[in-house]
Tab-separated table of C-alpha atoms in Angstrom:
chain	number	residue	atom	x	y	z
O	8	UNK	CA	18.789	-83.323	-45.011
O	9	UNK	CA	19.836	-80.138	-43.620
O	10	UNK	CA	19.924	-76.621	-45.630
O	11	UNK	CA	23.378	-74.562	-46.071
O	12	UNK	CA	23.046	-71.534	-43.564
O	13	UNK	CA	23.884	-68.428	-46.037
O	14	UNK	CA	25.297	-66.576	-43.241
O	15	UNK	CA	27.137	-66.852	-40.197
O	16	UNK	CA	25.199	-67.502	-37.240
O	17	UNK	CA	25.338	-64.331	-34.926
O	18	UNK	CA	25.841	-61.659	-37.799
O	19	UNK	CA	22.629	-59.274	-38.083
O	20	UNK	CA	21.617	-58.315	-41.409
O	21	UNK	CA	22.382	-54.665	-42.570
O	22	UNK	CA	19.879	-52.708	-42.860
O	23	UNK	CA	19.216	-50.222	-45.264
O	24	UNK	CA	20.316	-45.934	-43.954
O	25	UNK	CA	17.135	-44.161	-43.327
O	26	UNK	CA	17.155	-41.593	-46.288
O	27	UNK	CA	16.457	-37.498	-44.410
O	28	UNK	CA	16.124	-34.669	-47.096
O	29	UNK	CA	19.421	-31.965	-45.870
O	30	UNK	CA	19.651	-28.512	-46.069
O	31	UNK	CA	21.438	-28.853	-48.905
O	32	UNK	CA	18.776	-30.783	-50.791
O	33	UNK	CA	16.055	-27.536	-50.077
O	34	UNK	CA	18.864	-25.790	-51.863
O	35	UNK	CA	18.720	-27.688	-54.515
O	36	UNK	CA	15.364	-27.372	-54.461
O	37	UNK	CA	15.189	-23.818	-54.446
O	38	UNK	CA	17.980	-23.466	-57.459
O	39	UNK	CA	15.842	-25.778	-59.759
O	40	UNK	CA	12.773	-23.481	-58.805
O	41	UNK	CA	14.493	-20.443	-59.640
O	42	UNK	CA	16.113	-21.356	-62.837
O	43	UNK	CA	12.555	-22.486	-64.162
O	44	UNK	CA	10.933	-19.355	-62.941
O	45	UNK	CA	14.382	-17.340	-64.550
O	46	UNK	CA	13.635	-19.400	-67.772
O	47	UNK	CA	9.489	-18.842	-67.843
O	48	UNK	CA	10.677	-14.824	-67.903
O	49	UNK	CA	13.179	-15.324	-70.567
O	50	UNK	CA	10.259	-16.693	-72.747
O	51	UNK	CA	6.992	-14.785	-72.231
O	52	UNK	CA	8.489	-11.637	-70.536
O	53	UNK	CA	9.555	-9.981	-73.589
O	54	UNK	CA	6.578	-8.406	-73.991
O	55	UNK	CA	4.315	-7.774	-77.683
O	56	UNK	CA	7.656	-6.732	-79.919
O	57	UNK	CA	6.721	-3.497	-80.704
O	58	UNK	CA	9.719	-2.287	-82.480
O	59	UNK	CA	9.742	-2.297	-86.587
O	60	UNK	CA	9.443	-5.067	-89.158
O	61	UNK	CA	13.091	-5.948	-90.553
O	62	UNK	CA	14.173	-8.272	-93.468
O	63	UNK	CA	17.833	-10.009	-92.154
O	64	UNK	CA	18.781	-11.398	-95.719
O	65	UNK	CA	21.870	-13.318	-95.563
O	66	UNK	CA	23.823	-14.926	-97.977
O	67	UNK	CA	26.562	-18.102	-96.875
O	68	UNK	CA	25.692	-17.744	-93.552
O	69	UNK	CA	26.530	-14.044	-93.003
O	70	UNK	CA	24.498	-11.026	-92.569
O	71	UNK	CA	24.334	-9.413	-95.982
O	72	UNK	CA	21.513	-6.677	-95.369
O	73	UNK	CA	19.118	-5.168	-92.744
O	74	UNK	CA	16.388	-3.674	-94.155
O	75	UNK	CA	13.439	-1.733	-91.966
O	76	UNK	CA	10.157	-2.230	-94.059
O	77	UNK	CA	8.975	1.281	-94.098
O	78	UNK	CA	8.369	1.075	-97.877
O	79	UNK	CA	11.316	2.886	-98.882
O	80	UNK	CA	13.374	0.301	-99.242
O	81	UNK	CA	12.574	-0.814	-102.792
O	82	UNK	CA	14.693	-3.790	-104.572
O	83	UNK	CA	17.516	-5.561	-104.333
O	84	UNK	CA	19.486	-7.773	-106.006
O	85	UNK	CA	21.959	-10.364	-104.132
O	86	UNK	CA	24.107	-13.081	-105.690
O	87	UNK	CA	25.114	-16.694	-103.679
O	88	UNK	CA	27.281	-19.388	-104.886
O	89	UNK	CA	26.770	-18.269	-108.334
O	90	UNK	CA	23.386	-17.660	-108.225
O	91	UNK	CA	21.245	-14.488	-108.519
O	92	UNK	CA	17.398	-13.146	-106.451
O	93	UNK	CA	16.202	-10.197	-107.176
O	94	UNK	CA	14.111	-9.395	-103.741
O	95	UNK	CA	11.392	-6.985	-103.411
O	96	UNK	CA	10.886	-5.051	-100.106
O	97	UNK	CA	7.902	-3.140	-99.289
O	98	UNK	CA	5.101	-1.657	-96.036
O	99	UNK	CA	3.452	-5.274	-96.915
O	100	UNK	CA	6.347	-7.533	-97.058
O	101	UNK	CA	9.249	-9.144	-98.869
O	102	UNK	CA	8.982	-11.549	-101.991
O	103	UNK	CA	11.382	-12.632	-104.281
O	104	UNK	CA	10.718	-11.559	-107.742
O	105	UNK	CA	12.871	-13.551	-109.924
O	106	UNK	CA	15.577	-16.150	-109.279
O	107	UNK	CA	17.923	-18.186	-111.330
O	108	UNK	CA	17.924	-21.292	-109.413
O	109	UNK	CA	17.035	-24.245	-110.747
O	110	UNK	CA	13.916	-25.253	-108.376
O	111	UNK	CA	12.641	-21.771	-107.695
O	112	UNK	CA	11.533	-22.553	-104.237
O	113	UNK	CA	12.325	-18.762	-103.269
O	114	UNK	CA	9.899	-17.691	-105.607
O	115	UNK	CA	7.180	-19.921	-105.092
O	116	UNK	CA	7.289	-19.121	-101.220
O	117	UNK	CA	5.397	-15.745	-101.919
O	118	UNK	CA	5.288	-12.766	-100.075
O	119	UNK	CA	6.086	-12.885	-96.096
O	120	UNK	CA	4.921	-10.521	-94.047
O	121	UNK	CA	5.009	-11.643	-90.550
O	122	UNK	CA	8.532	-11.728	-87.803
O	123	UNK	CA	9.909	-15.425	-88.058
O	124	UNK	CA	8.721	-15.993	-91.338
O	125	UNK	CA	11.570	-16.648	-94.017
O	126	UNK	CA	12.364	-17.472	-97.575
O	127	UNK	CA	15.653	-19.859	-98.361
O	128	UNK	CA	17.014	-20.020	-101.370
O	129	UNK	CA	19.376	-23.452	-100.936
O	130	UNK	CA	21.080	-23.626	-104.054
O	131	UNK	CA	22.292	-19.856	-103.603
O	132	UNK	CA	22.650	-20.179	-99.805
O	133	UNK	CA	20.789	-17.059	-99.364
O	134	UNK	CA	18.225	-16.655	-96.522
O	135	UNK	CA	15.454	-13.659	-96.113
O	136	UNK	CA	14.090	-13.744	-92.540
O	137	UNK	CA	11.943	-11.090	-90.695
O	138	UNK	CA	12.033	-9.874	-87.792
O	139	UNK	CA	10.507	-7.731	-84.974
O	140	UNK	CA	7.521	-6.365	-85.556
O	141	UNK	CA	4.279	-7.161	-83.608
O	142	UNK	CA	2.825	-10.743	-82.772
O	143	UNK	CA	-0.462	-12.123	-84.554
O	144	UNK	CA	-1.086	-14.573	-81.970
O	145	UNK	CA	-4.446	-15.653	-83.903
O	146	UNK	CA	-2.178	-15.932	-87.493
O	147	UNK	CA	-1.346	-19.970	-88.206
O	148	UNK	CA	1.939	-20.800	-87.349
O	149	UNK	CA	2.457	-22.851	-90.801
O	150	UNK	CA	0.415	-23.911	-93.714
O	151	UNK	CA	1.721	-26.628	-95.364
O	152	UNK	CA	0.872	-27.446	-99.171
């Protein structure tokens, strides 16, 4: 019993192009290199944030208030879909006082005091973030419970 031949007799089989990096590959190359080395900048080049502490409170998504915490500053009152924080500013920090939210999540979040740290207030749709400042880089970055 003879086999089926699977190809003609005579034909060579095709073998495979031997794969060269290009020029244009090193440029590739050098692009990707330079964009991650553009990006690594970006991030830790900005150096220790020296300028002032600022509370950014913002209510519906828009910038409400920029307040520099020098201790002048004192408190506010700001009202979000029909609810009402009274927000203390100070050298120390911000807090809100009082709410009339239902949940009073804004109030139990206590006083911040460091840049990125915020207090949201969801059913008034009113956020109090800081920022600037200088970085504690031994401070936790959250504490949960």
């Amino acid at each position: 019993m003879c086999l089926p031949r699977t190809r003609p007799v005579g034909t060579a089989m095709r073998r495979s192009p031997e794969l060269r990096p290009t020029g244009w590959d090193a440029l590739v190359v050098l692009a990707v290199i330079l964009l991650a080395a553009g990006c690594a900048l970006a991030v830790w080049g900005r150096g220790g944030g020296t300028e002032a502490l600022t509370a950014v409170v913002s209510v519906d998504g828009a910038e409400a208030d920029r307040i520099p915490l020098d201790g002048r500053a004192g408190e506010r009152v700001y009202s979000g879909n029909g609810y009402t924080l009274t927000v203390e500013f100070g050298p120390e920090g911000v807090r809100v006082r009082e709410a009339d939210c239902p949940t009073q999540d804004c109030v139990h979040t206590g006083t911040i005091t460091r840049s990125g740290q915020s207090i949201v207030c969801l059913p008034g749709r009113i956020i109090v973030q800081l920022e600037g400042g200088t970085a504690d880089n031994e401070a936790p970055d959250i504490v949960i419970g």
